[in-house]
XYZ file of C-alpha atoms in Angstrom:
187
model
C 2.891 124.366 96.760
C 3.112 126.964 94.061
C -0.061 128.874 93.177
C 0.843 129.671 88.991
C 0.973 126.225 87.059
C -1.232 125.810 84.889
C -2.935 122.816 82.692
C -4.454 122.995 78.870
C -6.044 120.261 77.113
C -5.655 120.426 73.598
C -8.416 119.363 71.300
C -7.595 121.998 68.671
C -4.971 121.747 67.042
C -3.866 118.343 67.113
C -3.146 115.613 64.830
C -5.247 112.329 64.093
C -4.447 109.255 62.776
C -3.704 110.228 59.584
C -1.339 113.355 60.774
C -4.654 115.221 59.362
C -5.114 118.659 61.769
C -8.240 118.132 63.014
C -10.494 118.931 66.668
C -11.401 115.888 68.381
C -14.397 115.703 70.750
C -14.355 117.157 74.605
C -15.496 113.674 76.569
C -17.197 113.856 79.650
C -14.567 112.248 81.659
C -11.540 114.199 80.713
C -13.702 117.238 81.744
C -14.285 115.369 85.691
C -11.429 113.550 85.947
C -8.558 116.134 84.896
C -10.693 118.952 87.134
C -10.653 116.436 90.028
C -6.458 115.638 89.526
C -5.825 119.176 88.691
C -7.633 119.669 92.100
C -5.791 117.526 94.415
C -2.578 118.976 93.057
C -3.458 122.834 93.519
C -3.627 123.568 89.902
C -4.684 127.401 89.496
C -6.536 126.649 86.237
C -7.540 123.849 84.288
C -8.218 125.606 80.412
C -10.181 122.754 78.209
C -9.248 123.992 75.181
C -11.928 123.859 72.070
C -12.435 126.346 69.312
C -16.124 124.144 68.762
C -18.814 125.772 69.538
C -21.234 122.645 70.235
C -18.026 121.223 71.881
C -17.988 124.392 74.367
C -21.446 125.083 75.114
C -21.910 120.881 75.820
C -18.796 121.178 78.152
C -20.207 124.403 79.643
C -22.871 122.949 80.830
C -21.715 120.145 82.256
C -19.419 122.779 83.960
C -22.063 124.814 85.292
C -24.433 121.755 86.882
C -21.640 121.013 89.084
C -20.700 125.091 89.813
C -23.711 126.832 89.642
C -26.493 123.795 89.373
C -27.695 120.792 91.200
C -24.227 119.397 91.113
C -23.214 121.994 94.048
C -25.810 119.968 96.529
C -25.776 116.645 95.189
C -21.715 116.543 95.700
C -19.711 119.383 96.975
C -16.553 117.660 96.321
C -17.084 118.080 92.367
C -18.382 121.493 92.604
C -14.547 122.164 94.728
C -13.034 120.266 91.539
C -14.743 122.454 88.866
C -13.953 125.445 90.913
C -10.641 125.890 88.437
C -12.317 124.117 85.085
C -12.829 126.971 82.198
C -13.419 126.743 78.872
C -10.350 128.665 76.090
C -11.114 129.193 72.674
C -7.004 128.495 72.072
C -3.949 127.846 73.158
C -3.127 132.009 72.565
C -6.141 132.799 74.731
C -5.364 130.844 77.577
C -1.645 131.758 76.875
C -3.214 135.482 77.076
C -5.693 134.387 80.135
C -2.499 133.570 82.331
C -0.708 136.430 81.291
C -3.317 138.947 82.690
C -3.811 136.995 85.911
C -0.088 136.748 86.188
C 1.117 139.913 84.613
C 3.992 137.855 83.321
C 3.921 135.711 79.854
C 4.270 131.596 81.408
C 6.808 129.193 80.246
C 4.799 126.295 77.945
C 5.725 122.827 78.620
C 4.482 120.111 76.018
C 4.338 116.736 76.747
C 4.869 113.401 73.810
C 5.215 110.333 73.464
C 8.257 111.303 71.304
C 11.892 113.116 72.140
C 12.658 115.792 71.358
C 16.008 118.349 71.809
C 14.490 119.822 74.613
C 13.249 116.916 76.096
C 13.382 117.101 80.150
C 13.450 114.654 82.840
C 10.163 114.939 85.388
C 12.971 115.519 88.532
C 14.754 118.610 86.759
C 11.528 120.283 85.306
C 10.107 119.438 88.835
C 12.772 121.251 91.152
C 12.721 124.294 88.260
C 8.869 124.699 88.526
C 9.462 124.743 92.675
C 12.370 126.644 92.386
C 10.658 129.411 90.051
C 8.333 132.118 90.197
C 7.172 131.951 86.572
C 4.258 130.738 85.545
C 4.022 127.672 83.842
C 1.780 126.395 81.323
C 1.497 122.184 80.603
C 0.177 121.568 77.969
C -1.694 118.077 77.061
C -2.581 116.809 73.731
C -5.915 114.711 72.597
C -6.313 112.246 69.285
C -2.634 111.845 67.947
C -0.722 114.570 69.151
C -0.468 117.738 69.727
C 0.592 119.607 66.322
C 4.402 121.123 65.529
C 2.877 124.628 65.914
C 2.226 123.673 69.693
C 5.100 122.111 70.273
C 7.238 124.678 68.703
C 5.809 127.224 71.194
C 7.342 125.016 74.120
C 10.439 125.882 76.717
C 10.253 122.600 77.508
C 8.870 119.110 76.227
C 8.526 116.128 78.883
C 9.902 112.807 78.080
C 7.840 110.214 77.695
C 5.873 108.079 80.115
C 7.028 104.893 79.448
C 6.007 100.785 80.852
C 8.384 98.565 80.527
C 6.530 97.286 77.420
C 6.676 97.912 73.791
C 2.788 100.144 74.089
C 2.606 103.161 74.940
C -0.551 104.606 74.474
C -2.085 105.775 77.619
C -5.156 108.121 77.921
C -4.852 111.885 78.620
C -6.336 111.590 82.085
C -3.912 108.864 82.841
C -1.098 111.220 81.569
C -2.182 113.958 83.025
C -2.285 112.125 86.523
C 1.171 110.692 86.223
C 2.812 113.885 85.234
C 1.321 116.145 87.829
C 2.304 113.462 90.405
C 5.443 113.184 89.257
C 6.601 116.794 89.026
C 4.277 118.744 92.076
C 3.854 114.621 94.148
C 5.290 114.593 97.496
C 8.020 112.702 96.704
């Protein structure tokens, strides 16, 4: 498994229902249940990115129970999830986070629910993240979207996850859970 991918959740900037930029709200179980997936599939970093202050010192806490609190006692297999979990101010400083761990600037990947021109296919982007030494950066996207400024920063976007029905509005965790599996799963 490669040791330099990398997952951001978006809250800032994105898009709401009215295409308004806007931050939405850090919820508790993005925070446990994207540091538990991002886990299992040997993600070096899990960046929860919020420019909010009450949104960031809320999240660090519940960060720190399971790291440095109670949490580490009551259930060591959270504290091994959170192990990866920090907080970014941005999409620039976890851009600039990876680039002084890595000494090398990573390749962004965006993921919607719309195509795009460089749209990829989960096999090709999979056997290109195995393949290279870069580092890569997915990011993911809360409310409606993630904004055109994110998405123009991409080297990639990842086509849709799609049912075979008309809806197609899963959550983030859901997403995030698919797409992981589907480009770092054992198949």
């Amino acid at each position: 498994m490669r040791d330099n991918i990398y997952v951001g959740l978006v809250h800032y900037p994105v898009y709401n229902r009215n295409n308004d930029v806007v931050a939405t709200s850090v919820t508790n179980f993005d925070i446990h249940d994207i540091s538990r997936t991002c886990r299992t599939y040997d993600i070096k970093k899990y960046f929860i990115i919020t420019p909010v202050d009450a949104q960031k010192e809320l999240t660090g806490r519940i960060i720190g129970y399971w790291t440095e609190g109670n949490g580490i006692e009551f259930n060591k297999n959270r504290n091994e999830a959170f192990e990866n979990t920090e907080l970014e101010d941005s999409v620039q400083s976890a851009i600039e986070t990876i680039e002084k761990i890595e000494r090398k600037k990573p390749k962004i990947i965006t993921t919607s629910a719309k195509i795009f021109p460089n749209t990829v296919g989960y096999a090709d982007l999979g056997k290109e993240i195995i393949e290279d030494d870069t580092p890569y950066l997915i990011l993911f996207g809360t409310g409606w979207g993630l904004t055109n400024e994110i998405m123009d920063l991409s080297y990639k976007i990842l086509e849709p996850i799609r049912g075979n029905t008309r809806y197609n509005h899963l959550c983030v965790r859901s997403a995030v859970s698919i797409i992981l599996d589907r480009l770092l799963g054992e198949n």
